[in-house]
CSV table of C-alpha atoms and ligand atoms in Angstrom, one decimal:
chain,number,residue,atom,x,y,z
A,24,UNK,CA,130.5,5.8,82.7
A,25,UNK,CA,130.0,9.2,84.8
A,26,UNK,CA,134.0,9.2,85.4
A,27,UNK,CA,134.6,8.8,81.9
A,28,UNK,CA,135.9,5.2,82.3
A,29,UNK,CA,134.6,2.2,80.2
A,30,UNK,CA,132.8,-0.9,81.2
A,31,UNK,CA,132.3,-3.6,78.6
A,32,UNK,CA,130.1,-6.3,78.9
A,33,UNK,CA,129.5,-9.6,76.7
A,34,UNK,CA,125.9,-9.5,75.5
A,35,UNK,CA,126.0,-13.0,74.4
A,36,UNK,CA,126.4,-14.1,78.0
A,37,UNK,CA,123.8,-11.2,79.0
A,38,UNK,CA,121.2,-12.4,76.6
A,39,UNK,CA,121.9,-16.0,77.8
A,40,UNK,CA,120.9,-14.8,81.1
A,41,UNK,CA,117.4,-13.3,79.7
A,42,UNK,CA,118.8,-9.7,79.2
A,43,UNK,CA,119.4,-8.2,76.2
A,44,UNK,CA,117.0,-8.3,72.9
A,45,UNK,CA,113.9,-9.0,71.9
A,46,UNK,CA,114.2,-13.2,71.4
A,47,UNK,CA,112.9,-12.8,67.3
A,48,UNK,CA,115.8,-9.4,67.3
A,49,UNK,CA,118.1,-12.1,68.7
A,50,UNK,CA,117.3,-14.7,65.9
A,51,UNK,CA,117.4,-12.1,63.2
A,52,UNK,CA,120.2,-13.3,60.6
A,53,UNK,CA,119.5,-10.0,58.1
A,54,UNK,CA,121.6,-7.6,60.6
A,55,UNK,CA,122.3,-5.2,57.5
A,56,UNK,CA,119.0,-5.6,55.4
A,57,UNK,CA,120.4,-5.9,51.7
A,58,UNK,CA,117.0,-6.7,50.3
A,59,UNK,CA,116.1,-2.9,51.1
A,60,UNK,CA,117.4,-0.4,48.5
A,61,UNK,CA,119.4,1.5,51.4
A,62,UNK,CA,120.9,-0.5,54.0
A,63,UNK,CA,121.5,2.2,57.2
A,64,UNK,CA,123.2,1.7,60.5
A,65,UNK,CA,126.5,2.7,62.6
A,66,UNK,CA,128.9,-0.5,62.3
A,67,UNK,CA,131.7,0.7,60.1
A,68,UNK,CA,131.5,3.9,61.1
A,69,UNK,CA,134.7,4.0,63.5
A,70,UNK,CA,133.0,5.9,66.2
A,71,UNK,CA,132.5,8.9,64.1
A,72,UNK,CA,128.8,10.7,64.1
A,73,UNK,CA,128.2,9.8,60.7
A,74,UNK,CA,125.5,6.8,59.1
A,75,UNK,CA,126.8,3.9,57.2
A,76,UNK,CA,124.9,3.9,53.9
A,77,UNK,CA,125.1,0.8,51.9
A,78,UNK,CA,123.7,1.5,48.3
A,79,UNK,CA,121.8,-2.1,47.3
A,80,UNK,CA,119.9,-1.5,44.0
A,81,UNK,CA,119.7,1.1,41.1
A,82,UNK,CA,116.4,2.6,43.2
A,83,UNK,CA,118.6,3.3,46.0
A,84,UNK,CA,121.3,4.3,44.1
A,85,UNK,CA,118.9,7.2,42.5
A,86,UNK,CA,117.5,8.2,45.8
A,87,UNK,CA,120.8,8.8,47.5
A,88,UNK,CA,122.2,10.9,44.3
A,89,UNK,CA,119.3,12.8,44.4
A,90,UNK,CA,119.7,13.5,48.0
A,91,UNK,CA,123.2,14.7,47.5
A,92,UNK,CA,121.8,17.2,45.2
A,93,UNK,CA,119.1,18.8,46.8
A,94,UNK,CA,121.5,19.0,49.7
A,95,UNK,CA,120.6,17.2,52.5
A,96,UNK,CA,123.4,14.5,52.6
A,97,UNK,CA,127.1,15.2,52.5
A,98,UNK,CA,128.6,11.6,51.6
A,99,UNK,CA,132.5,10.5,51.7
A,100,UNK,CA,133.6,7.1,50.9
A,101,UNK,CA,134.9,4.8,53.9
A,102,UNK,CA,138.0,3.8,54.7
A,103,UNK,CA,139.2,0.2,54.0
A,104,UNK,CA,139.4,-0.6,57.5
A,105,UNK,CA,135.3,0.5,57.9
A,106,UNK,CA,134.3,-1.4,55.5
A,107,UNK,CA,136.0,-4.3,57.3
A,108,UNK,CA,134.9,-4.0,60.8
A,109,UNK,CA,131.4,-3.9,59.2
A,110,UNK,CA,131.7,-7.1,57.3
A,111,UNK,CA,133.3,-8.5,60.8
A,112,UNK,CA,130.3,-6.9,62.7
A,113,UNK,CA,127.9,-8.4,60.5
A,114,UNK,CA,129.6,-12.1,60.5
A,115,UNK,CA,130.1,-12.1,64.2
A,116,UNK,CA,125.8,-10.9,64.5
A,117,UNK,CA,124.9,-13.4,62.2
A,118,UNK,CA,126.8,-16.4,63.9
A,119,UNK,CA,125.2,-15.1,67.3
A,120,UNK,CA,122.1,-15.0,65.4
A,121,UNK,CA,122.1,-18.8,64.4
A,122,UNK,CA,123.4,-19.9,67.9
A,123,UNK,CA,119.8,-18.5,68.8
A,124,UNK,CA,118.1,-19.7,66.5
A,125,UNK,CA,119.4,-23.4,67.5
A,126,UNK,CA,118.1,-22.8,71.3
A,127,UNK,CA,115.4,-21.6,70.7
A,128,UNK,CA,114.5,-24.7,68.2
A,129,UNK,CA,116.1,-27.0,70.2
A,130,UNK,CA,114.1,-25.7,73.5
A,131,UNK,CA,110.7,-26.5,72.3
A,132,UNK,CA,111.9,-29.7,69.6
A,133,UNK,CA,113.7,-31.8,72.0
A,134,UNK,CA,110.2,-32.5,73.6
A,135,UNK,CA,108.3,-35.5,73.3
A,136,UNK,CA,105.3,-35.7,70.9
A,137,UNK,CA,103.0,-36.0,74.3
A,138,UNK,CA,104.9,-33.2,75.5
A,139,UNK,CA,104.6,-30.9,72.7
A,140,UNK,CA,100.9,-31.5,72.4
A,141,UNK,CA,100.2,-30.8,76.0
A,142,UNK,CA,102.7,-27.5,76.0
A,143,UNK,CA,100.8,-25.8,73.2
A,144,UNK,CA,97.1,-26.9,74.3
A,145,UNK,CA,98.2,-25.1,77.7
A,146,UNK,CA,99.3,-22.1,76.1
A,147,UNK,CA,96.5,-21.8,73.6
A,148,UNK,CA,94.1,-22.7,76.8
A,149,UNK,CA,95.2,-19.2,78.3
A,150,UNK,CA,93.8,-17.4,74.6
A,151,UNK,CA,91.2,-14.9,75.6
A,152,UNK,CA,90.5,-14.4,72.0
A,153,UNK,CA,91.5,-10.2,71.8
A,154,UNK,CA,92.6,-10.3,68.5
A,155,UNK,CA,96.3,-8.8,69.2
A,156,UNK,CA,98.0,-11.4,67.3
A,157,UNK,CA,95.8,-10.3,64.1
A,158,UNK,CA,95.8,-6.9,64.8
A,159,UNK,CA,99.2,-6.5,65.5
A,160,UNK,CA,100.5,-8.8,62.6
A,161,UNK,CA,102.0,-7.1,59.5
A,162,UNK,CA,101.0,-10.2,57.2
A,163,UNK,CA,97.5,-10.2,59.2
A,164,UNK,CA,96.1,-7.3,56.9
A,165,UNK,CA,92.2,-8.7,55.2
A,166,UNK,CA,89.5,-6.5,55.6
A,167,UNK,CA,87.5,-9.5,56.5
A,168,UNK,CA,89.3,-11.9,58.2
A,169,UNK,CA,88.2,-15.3,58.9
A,170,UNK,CA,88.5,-15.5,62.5
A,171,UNK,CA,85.7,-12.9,63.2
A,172,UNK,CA,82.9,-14.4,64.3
A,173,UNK,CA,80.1,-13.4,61.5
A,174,UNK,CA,82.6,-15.7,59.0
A,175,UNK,CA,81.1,-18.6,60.3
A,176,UNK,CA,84.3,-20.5,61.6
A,177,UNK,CA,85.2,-19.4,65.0
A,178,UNK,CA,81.8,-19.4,67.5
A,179,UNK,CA,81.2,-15.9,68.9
A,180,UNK,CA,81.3,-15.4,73.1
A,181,UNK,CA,83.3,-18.7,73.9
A,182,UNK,CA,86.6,-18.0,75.6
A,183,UNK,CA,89.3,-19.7,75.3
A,184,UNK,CA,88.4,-19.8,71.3
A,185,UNK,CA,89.0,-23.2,70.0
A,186,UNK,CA,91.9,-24.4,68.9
A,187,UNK,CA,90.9,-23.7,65.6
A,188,UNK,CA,91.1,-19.6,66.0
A,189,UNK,CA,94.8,-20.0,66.3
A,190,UNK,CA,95.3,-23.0,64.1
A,191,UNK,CA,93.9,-20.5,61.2
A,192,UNK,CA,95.9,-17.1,62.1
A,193,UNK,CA,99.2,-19.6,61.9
A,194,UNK,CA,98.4,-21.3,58.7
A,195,UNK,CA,97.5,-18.1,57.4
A,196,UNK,CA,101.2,-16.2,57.9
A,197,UNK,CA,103.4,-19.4,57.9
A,198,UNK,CA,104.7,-19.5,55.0
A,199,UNK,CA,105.1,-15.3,55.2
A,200,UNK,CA,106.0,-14.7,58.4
A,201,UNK,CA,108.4,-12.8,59.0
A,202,UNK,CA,109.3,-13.6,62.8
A,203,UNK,CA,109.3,-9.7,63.8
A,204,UNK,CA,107.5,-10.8,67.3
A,205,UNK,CA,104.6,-8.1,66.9
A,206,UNK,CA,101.9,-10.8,67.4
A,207,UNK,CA,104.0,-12.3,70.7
A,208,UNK,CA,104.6,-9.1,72.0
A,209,UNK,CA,101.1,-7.9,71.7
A,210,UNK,CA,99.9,-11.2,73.1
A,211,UNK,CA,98.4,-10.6,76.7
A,212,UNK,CA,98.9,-13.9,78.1
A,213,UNK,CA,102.2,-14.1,76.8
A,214,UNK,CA,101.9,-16.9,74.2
A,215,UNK,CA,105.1,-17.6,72.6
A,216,UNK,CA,103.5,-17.1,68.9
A,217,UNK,CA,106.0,-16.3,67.0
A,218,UNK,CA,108.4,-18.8,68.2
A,219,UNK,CA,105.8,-21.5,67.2
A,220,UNK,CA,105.4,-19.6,63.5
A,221,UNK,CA,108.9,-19.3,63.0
A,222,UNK,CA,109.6,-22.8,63.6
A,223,UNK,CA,107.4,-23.8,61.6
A,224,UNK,CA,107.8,-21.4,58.8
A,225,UNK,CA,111.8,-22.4,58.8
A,226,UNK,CA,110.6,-25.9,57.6
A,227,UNK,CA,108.5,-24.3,54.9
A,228,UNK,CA,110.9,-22.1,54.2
A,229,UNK,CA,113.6,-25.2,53.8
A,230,UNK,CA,111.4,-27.3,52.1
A,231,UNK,CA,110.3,-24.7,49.4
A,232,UNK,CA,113.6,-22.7,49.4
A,233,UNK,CA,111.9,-19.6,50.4
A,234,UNK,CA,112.7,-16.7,52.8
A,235,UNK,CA,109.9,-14.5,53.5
A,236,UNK,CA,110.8,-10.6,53.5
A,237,UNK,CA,113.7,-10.9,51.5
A,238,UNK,CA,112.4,-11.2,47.4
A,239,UNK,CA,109.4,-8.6,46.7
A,240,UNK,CA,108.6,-10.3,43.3
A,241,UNK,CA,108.8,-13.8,44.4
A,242,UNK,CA,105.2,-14.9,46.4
A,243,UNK,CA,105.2,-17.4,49.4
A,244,UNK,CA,104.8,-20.9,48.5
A,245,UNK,CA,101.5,-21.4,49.9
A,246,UNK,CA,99.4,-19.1,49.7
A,247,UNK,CA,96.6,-20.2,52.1
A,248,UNK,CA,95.1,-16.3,51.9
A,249,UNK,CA,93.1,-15.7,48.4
A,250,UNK,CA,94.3,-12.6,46.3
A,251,UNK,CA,90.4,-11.6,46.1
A,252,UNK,CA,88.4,-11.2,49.6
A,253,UNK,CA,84.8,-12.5,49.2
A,254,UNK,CA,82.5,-9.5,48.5
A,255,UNK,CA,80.1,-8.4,51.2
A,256,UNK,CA,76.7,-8.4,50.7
B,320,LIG,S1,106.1,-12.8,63.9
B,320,LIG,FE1,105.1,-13.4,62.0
B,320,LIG,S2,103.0,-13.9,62.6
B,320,LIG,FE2,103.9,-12.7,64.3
B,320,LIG,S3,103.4,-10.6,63.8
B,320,LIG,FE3,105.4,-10.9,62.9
B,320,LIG,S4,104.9,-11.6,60.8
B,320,LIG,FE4,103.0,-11.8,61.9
B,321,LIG,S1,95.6,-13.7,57.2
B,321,LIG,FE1,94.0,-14.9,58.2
B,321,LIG,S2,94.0,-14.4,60.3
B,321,LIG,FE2,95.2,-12.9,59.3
B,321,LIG,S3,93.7,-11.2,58.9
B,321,LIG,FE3,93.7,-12.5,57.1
B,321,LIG,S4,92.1,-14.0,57.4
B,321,LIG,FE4,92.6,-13.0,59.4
B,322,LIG,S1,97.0,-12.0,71.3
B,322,LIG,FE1,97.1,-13.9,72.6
B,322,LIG,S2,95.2,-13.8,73.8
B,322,LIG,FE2,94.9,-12.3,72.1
B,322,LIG,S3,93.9,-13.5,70.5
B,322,LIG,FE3,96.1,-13.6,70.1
B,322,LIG,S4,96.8,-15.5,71.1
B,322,LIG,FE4,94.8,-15.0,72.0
């Protein structure tokens, strides 16, 4: 604070009360992301102005010596006790992490099958067909995507779309998604998407032992996107 003096405040019981993260931030279990080379960030660092740098592959092993050489990073190892509070950091985030996962699953599971059905025909109802989901989507990337009109599948000038325009985006990225909330943000009338995908990719995921984002030579299970676009003529 201004006066110098310290306030702290539990984030779990913020969040619970709708401040706080992004909801897909809040579900993330990967809060340090081993699958990258480098893994980045401040917990460890015992309130020093330095960067945690966690070395996770021979490729980022090479990178960060060669960075040391040219100059532009001065490393030290950490202490024992860093290390730890990292590790404690990271377990107490990911436990946080599944306890959000499990309300945000039960929130929209414990509904009837009636229930469901007529929750997600309303939301999908409010579509006004702009494309944000796609366009915003990291997995969403095909020159010609299937959803534009001159495909064939979804009828041009008819708002909301039919169900069918959202049905395909979904079973397009499920298996892949990666729940980073970039369609759901994006999303004017505020469709929770990528709750929805992230359900349902969690089953796919279970069912096929698969976790999308994590493996960069292992492909999703499904596949519903062809390697090869069609060619245009
Ligand atoms: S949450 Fe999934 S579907 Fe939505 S933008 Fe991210 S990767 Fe795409
Ligand atoms: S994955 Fe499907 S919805 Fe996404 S851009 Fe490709 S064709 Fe379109
Ligand atoms: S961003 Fe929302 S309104 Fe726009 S196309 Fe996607 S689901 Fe429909």
């Amino acid at each position: 604070l201004r006066d110098g003096t310290q306030k702290a405040k539990d984030l779990d019981e913020l969040e619970r009360r709708g401040y706080g993260r992004r909801e897909n931030c809040r579900r993330c279990e990967f809060n340090i992301p081993r699958m990258a080379d480098l893994a980045c960030g401040k917990w460890g660092t015992e309130g020093k102005k330095v960067t945690f740098i966690e070395v996770c592959s021979d490729r980022g092993s090479e990178f960060l010596e060669k960075a040391i050489q040219a100059g532009y990073l001065e490393v030290e190892k950490p202490s024992k006790a860093a290390v730890e509070e990292r590790e404690r950091k990271d377990r107490e985030a990911f436990e946080q992490a599944l306890g959000w996962q499990e309300r945000d699953r039960k929130e929209l599971e414990e509904r009837s099958t009636e229930e469901k059905f007529s929750y997600w025909r309303s939301q999908f109802d409010q579509c006004i067909k702009c494309y944000g989901c796609r366009d915003a989507c990291p997995i969403c990337y095909c020159k010609d995507c299937e959803l534009e009109a001159d495909r064939g599948i979804v009828a041009a000038g008819r708002i909301p779309p039919s169900i069918v325009f959202s049905m395909i985006r979904i079973i397009h990225v499920v298996d892949s998604c990666v729940d980073c909330g970039q369609c759901q943000d994006a999303c004017p009338v505020e469709i929770p998407l990528s709750r929805l995908i992230y359900l349902l990719s969690r089953e796919i995921g279970t069912m096929f032992k698969y976790e999308p984002g994590t493996e960069v030579t292992s492909l999703p299970p499904l596949r519903s996107v062809p390697d090869k676009e069609p060619v245009q003529v």
